[in-house]
Each structure stands twice: as structure tokens, then as C-alpha cells.
PDB file of C-alpha atoms in Angstrom:
ATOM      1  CA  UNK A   1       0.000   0.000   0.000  1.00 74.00           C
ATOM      2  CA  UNK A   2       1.333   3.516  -0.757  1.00 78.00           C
ATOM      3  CA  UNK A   3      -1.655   5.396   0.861  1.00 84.00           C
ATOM      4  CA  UNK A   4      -3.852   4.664   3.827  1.00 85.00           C
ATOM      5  CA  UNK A   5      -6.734   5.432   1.704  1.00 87.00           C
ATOM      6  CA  UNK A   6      -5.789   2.025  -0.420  1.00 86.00           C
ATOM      7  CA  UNK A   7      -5.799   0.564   3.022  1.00 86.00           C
ATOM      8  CA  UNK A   8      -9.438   1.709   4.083  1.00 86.00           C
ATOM      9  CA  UNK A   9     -10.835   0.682   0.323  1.00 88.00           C
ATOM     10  CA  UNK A  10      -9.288  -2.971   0.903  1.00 87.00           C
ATOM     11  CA  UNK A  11     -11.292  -3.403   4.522  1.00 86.00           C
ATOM     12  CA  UNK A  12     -14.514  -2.094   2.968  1.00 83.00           C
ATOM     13  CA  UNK A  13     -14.136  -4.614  -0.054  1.00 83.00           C
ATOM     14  CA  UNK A  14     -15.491  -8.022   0.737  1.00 82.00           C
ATOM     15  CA  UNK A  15     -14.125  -9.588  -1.912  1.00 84.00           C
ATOM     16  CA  UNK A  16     -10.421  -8.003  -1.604  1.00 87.00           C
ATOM     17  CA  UNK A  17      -7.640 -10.827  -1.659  1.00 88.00           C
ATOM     18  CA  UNK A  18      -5.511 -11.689   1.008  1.00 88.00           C
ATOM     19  CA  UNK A  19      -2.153 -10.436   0.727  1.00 90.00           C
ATOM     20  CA  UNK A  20      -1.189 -12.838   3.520  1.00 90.00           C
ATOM     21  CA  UNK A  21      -3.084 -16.310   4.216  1.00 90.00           C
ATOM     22  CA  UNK A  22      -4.499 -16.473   7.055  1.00 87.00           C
ATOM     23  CA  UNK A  23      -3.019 -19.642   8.792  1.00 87.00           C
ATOM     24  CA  UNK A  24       0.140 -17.074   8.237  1.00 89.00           C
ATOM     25  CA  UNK A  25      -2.029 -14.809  10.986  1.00 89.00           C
ATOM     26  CA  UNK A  26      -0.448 -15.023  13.962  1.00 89.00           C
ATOM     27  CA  UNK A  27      -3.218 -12.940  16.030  1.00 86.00           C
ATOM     28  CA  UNK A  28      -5.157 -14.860  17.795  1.00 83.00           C
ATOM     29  CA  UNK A  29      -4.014 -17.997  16.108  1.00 80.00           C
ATOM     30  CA  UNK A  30      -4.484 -20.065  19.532  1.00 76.00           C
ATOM     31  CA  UNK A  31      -7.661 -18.338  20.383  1.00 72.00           C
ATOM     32  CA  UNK A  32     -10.542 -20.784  20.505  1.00 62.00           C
ATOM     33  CA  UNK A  33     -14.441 -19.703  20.483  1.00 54.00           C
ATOM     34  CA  UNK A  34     -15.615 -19.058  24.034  1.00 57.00           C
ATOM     35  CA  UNK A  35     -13.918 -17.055  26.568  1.00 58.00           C
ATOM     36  CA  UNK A  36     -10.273 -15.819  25.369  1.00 62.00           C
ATOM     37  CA  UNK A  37      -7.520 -14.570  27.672  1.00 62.00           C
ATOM     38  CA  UNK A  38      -6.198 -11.383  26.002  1.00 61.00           C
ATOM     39  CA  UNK A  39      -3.480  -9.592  27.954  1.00 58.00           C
ATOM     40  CA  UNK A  40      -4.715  -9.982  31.945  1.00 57.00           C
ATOM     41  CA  UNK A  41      -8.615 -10.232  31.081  1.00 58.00           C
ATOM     42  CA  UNK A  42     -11.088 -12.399  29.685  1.00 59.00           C
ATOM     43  CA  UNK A  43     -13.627 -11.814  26.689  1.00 66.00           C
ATOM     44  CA  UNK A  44     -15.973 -13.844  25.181  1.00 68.00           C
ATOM     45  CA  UNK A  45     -15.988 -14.745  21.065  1.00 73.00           C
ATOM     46  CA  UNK A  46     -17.116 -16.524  18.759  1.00 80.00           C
ATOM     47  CA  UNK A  47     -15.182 -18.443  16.037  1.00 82.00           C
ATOM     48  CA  UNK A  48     -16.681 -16.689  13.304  1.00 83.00           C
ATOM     49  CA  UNK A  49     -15.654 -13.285  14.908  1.00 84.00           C
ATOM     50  CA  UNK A  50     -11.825 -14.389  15.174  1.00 84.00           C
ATOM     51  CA  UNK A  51     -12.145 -15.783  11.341  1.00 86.00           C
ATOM     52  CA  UNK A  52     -13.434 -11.829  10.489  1.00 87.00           C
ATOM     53  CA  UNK A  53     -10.700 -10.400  12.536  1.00 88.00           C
ATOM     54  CA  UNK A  54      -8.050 -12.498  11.333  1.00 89.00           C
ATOM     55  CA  UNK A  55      -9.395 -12.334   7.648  1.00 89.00           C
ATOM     56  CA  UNK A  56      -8.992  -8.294   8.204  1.00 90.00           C
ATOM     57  CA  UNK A  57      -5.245  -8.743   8.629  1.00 91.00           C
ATOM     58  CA  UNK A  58      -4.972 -10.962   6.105  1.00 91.00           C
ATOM     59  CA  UNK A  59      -6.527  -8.650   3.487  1.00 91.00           C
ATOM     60  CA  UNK A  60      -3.970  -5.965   4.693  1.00 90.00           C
ATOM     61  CA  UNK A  61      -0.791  -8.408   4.700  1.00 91.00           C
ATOM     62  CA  UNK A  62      -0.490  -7.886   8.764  1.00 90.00           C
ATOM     63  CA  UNK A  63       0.365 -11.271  10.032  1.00 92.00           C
ATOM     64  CA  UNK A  64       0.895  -9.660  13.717  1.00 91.00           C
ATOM     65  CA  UNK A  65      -1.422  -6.413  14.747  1.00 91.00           C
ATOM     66  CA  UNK A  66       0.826  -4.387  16.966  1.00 90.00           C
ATOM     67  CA  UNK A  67       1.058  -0.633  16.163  1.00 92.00           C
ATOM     68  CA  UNK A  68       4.606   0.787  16.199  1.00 91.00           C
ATOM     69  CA  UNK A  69       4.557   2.912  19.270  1.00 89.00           C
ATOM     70  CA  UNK A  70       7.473   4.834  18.510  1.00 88.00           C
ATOM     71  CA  UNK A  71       6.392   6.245  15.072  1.00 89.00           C
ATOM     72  CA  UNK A  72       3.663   8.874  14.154  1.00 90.00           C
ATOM     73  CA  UNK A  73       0.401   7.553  14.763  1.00 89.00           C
ATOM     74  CA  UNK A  74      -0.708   8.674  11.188  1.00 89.00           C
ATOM     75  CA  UNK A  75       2.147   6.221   9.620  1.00 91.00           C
ATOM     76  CA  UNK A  76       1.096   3.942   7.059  1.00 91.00           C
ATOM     77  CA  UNK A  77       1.311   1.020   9.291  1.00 92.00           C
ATOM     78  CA  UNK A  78      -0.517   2.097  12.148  1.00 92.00           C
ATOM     79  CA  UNK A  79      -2.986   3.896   9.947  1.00 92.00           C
ATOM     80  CA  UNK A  80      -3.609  -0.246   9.003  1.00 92.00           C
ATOM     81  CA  UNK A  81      -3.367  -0.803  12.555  1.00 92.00           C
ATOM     82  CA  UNK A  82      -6.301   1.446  13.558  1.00 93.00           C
ATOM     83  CA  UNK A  83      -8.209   0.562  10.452  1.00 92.00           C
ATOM     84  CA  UNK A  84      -8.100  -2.691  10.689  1.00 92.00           C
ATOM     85  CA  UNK A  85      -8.771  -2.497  14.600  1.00 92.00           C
ATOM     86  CA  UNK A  86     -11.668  -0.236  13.961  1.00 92.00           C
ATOM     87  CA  UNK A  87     -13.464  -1.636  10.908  1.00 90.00           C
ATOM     88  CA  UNK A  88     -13.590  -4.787  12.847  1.00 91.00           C
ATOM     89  CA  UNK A  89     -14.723  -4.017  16.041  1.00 90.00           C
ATOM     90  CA  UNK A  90     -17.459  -2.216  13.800  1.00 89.00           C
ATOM     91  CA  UNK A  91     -18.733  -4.923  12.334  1.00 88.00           C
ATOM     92  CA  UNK A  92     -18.365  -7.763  14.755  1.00 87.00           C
ATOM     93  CA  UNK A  93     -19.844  -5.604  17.210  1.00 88.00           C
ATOM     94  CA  UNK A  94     -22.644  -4.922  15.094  1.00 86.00           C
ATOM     95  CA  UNK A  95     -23.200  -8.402  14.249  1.00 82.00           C
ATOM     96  CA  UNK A  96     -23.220  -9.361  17.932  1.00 81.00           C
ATOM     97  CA  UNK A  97     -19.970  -9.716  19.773  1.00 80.00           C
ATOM     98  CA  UNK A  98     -19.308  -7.842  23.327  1.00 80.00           C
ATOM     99  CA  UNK A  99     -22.826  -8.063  24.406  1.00 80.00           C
ATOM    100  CA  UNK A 100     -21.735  -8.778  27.858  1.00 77.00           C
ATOM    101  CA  UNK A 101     -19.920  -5.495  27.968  1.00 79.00           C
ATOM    102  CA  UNK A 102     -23.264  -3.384  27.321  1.00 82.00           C
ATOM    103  CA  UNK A 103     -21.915  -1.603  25.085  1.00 84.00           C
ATOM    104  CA  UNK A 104     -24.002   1.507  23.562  1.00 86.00           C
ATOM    105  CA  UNK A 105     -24.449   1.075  20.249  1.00 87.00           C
ATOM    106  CA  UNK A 106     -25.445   4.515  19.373  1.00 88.00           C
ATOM    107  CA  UNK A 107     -22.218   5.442  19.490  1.00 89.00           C
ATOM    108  CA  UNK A 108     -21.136   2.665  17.212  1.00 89.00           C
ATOM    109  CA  UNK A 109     -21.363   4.238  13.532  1.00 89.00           C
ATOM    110  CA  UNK A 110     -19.456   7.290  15.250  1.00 91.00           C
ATOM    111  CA  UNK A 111     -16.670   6.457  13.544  1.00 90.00           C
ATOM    112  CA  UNK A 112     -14.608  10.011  14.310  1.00 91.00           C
ATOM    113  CA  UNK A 113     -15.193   9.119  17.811  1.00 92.00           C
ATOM    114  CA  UNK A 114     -14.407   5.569  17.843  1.00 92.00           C
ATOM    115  CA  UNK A 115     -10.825   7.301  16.042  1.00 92.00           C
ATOM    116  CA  UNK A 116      -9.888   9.764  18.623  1.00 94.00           C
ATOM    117  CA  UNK A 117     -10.890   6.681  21.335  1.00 93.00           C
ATOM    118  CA  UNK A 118      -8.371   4.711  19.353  1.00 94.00           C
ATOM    119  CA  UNK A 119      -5.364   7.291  19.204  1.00 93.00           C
ATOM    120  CA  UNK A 120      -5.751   8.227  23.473  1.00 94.00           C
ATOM    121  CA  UNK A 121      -5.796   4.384  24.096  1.00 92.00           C
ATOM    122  CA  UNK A 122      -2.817   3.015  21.723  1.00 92.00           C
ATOM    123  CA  UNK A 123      -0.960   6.172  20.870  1.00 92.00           C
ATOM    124  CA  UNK A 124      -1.226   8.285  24.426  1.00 92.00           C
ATOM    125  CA  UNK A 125      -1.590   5.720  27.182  1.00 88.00           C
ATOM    126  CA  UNK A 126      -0.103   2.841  25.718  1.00 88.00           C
ATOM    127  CA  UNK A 127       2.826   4.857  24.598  1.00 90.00           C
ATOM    128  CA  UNK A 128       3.266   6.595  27.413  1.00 88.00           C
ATOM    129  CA  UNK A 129       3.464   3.333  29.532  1.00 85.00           C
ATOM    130  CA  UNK A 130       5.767   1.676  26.566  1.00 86.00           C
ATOM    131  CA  UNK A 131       8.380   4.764  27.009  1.00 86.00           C
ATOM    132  CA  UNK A 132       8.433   4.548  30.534  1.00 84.00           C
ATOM    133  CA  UNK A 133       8.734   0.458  30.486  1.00 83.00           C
ATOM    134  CA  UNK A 134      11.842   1.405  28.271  1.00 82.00           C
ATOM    135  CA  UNK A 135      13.282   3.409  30.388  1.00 83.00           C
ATOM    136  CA  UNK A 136      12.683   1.285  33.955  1.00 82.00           C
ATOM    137  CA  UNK A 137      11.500  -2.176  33.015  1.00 84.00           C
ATOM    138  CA  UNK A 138       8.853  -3.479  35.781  1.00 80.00           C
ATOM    139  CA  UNK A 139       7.770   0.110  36.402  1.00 77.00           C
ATOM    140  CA  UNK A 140       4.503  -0.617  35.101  1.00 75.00           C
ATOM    141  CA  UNK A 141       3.800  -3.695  37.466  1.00 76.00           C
ATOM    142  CA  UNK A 142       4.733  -1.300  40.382  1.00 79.00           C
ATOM    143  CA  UNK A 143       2.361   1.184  39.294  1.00 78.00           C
ATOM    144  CA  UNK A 144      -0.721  -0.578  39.126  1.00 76.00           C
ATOM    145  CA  UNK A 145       0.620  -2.403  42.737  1.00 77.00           C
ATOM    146  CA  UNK A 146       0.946   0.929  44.580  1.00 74.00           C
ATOM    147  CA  UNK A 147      -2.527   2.066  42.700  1.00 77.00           C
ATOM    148  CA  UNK A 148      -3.937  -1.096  44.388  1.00 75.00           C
ATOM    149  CA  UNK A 149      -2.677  -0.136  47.746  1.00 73.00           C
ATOM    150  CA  UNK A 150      -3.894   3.512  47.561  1.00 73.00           C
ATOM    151  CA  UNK A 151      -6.909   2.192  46.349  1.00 76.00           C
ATOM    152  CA  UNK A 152      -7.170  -0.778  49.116  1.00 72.00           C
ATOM    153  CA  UNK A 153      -6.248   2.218  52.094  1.00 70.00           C
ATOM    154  CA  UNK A 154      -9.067   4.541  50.715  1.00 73.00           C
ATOM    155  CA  UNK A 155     -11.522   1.714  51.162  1.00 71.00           C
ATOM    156  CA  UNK A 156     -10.150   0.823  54.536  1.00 68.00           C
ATOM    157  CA  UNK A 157     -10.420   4.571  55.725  1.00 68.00           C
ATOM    158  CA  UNK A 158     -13.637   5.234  54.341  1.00 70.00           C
ATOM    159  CA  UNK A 159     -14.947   1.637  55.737  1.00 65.00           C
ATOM    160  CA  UNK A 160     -13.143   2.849  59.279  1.00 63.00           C
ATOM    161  CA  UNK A 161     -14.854   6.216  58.977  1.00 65.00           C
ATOM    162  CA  UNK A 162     -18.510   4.464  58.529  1.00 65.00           C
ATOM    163  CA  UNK A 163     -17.981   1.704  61.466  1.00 62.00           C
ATOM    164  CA  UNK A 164     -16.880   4.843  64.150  1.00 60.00           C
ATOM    165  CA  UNK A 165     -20.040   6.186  63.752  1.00 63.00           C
ATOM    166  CA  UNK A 166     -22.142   3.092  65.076  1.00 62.00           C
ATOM    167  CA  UNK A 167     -23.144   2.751  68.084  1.00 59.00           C
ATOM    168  CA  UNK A 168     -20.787   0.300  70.212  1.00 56.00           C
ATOM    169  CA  UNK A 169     -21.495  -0.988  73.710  1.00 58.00           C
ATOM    170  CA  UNK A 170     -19.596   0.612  76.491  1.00 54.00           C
ATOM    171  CA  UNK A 171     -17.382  -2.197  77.443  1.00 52.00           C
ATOM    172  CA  UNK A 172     -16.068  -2.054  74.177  1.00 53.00           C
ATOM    173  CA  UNK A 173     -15.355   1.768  73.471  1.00 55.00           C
ATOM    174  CA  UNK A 174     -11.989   1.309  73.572  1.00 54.00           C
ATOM    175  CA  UNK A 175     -12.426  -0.204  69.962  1.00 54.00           C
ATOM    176  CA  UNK A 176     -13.919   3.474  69.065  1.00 56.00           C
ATOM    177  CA  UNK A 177     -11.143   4.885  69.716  1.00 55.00           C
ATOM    178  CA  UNK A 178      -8.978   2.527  67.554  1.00 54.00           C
ATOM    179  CA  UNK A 179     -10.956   3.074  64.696  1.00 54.00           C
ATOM    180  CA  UNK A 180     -11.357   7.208  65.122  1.00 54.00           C
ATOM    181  CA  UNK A 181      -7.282   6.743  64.430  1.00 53.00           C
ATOM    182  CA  UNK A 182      -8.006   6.755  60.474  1.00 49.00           C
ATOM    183  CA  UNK A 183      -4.371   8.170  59.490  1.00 53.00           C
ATOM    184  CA  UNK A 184      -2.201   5.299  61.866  1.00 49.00           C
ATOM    185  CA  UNK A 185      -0.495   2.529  59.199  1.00 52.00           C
ATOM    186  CA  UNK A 186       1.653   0.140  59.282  1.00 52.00           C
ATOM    187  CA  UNK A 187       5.347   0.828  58.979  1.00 50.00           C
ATOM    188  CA  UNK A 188       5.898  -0.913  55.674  1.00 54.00           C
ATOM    189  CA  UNK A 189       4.220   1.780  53.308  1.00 60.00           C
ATOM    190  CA  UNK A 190       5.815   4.334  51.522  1.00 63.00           C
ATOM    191  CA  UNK A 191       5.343   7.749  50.262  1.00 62.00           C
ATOM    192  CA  UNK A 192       3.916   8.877  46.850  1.00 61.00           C
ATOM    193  CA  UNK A 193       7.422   8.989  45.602  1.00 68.00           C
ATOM    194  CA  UNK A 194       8.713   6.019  46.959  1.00 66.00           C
ATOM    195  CA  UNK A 195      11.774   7.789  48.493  1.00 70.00           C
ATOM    196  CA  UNK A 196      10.339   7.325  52.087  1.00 67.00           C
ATOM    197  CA  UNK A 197       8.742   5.638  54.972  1.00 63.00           C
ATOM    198  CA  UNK A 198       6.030   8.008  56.867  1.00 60.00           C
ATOM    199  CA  UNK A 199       5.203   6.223  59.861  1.00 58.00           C
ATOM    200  CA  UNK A 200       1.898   7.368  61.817  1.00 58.00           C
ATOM    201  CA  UNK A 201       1.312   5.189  65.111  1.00 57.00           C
ATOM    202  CA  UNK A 202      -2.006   4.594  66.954  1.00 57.00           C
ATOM    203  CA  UNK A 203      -2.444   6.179  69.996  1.00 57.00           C
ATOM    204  CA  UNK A 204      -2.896   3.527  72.931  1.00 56.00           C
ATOM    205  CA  UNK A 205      -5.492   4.022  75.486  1.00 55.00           C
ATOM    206  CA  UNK A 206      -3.836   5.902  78.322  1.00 60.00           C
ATOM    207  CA  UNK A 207      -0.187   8.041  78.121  1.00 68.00           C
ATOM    208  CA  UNK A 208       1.327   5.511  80.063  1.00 71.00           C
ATOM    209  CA  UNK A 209       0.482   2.342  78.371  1.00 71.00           C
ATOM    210  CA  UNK A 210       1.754   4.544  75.197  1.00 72.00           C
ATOM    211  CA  UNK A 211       5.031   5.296  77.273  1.00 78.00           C
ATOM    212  CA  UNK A 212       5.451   1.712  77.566  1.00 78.00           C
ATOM    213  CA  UNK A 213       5.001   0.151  74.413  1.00 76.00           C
ATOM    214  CA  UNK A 214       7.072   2.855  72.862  1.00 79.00           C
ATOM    215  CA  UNK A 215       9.584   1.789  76.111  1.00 83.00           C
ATOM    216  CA  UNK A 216       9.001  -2.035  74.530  1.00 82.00           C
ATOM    217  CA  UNK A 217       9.569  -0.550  70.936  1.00 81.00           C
ATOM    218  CA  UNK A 218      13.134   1.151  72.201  1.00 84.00           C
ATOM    219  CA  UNK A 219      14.067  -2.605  73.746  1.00 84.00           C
ATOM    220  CA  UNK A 220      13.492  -4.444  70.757  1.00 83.00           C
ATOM    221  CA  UNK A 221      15.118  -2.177  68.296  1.00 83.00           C
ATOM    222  CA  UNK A 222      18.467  -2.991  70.263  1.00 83.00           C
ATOM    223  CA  UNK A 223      18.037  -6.689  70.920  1.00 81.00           C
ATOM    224  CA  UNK A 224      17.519  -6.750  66.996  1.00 78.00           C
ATOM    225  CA  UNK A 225      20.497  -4.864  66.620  1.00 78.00           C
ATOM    226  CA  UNK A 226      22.351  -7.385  68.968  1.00 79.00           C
ATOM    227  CA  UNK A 227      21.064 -10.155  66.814  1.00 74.00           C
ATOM    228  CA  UNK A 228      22.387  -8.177  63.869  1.00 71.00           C
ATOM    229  CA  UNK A 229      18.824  -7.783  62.259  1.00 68.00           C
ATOM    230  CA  UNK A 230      17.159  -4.645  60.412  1.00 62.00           C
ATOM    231  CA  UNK A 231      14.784  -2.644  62.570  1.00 57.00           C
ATOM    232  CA  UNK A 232      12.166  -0.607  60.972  1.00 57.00           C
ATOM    233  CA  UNK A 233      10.747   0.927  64.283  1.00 51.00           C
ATOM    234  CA  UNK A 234      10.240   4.353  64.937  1.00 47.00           C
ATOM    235  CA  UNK A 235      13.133   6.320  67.378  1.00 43.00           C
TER     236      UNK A 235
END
């Protein structure tokens, strides 16, 4: 192809040849019909829609779909890309495919929209997280596990915030006071930037019993550094 418009006319002719075959289509070539693990999640297809998509690629002689992040997203080959991406998540969604996901089709012959959707996914986020995986390989993994954690603490303090409120019996108010303690953590979380530890400790029930345990705390920070182990307590 010498123009992306050659590209588009090939995916809107039915009867277009395949530059490629498709057992040469290595897309999906072990997906079966039924649920299909792409990437970390699961969606459900049917044969017929992997034959479409796979026919698709064949028609524009990509044996592997895979945009090259680190060219302009209007090169020829991701122009294919995104054609080929779009044009069949047009029709197979049309013809019945990702009805679990609810998916509005009103918005489905938008095709401008279903474009600029296309370039923020692949060409923003994607490439954004490619560049930075360059750069610090793993980073990506530690992003989405410290976005768990925030996320996990933010249900824990709002859960905390909720159960305060309740009405306890009196024997038990000392669990009240616990739980009004939202901003205490453990000692193992870090900042934002990773770069440090910010430890907040609960406050115990009376000053003394806090003078003690932070007496205890003082103790075993220097049998462990007797034993030769590494302390994380506070000073």
C-alpha cells in the first residue's frame, strides 16, 4: 500500500484478496471460540468473529497487529493498525460480539469518535506506559501495585470512617477509639514517591500504656540490633 486510503478501500471490499493467508495470521491464532484470555482479562468470542478479525489482517498483509509505538500515529502502518482495529470491532460488534460489555451502540457508527478513542488508548496511554517500560522495566507492574494499595487504604479509611459512627457498647469503646485513628499505618508503606517511609502510630489508650510500648519498641530495636537484624521501628 502507498496510501492509507488504499488501506481503508481494501477493509470495505469483501471480496479483496488476502495479501497474507491467514493460517500465516499469527493474532489470535491459539484463540478458541468461548472465553479468550487477552493480555490480563477475559472476553468472550465466537469463532466466526476471530475468522473476520483475522481475515482483516490478512486482506492488509499484517500477520501480527501491533502498532509501532514509537512512530507517528498517522504512519502507514498504524494507519492499518487502527483501520483494521476499527473496521472490525465495527462490524463484529454490530453483528453481535461484546454483548456482555453493554456496550451503547449509538455510538457505534461514530466512527470520528471511535478514532480519537483509538489514538488516546494506543498512541497516548499505551505509549506513554511503553516509554516509561523502556526506560525502567517493571515500572509498570509497580504502578498498578501501589494504585492497588492507595486504592485498598481509601476503602479501609472510608470503611473505618462508617464503622466509628455506630453505636458500640460501652465495654467495648476502647475499639472506638482505635478506629477514630483513620491516618495510623503500618510501617511498611511508603510515600507517593517512593523515596520514604512516613510512619503514623495509633495512639494507645492511656499516656502511660503509650510510654510503655514505645519503652518495649526502644528494647526491641536494640536486641535486633544485637542479633544483627534490620529494625524498621520508629526512634
Amino acid at each position: 500500500f502507498s496510501t492509507a486510503s488504499k488501506v481503508e478501500s481494501v477493509l470495505k471490499d469483501n471480496l479483496a484478496p488476502d495479501l497474507i493467508a491467514q493460517i500465516n495470521i499469527q493474532t489470535l491464532k491459539d484463540a478458541c471460540a468461548g472465553k479468550i484470555k487477552i493480555g490480563r482479562g477475559l472476553v468472550n468470542m465466537k469463532e466466526f468473529h476471530i475468522l473476520w478479525i483475522q481475515g482483516a489482517l490478512a486482506k492488509v498483509g499484517i500477520p501480527k497487529w501491533g502498532p509501532d509505538l514509537t512512530k507517528a500515529q498517522d504512519s502507514l502502518f498504524n494507519s492499518a493498525c487502527r483501520m483494521s482495529c476499527i473496521s472490525t470491532f465495527h462490524k463484529i460488534t454490530a453483528g453481535g460480539a461484546f454483548k456482555y460489555m453493554n456496550i451503547n451502540l449509538s455510538f457505534l457508527n461514530n466512527i470520528s469518535l471511535l478514532t480519537h478513542a483509538y489514538n488516546y488508548f494506543v498512541h497516548y496511554l499505551m505509549a506513554e506506559q511503553c516509554k516509561k517500560e523502556s526506560k525502567d522495566p517493571g515500572s509498570h507492574a509497580k504502578d498498578v501495585k501501589w494504585q492497588h494499595v492507595l486504592k485498598s487504604r481509601e476503602w479501609v479509611l472510608t470503611f473505618q470512617s462508617i464503622f466509628r459512627t455506630v453505636a458500640l457498647p460501652a465495654k467495648i469503646t476502647w475499639t472506638r477509639l482505635l478506629l477514630s485513628q483513620t491516618n495510623a499505618h503500618s510501617d511498611d508503606e511508603k510515600t507517593l514517591n517512593g523515596k520514604a517511609k512516613i510512619i503514623k502510630m495509633l495512639v494507645y489508650c492511656s499516656s502511660a500504656a503509650n510510654k510503655w510500648f514505645r519503652l518495649l519498641d526502644s528494647k526491641m530495636e536494640e536486641s535486633e540490633k544485637l542479633m544483627g537484624m534490620k529494625t524498621q521501628k520508629t526512634p
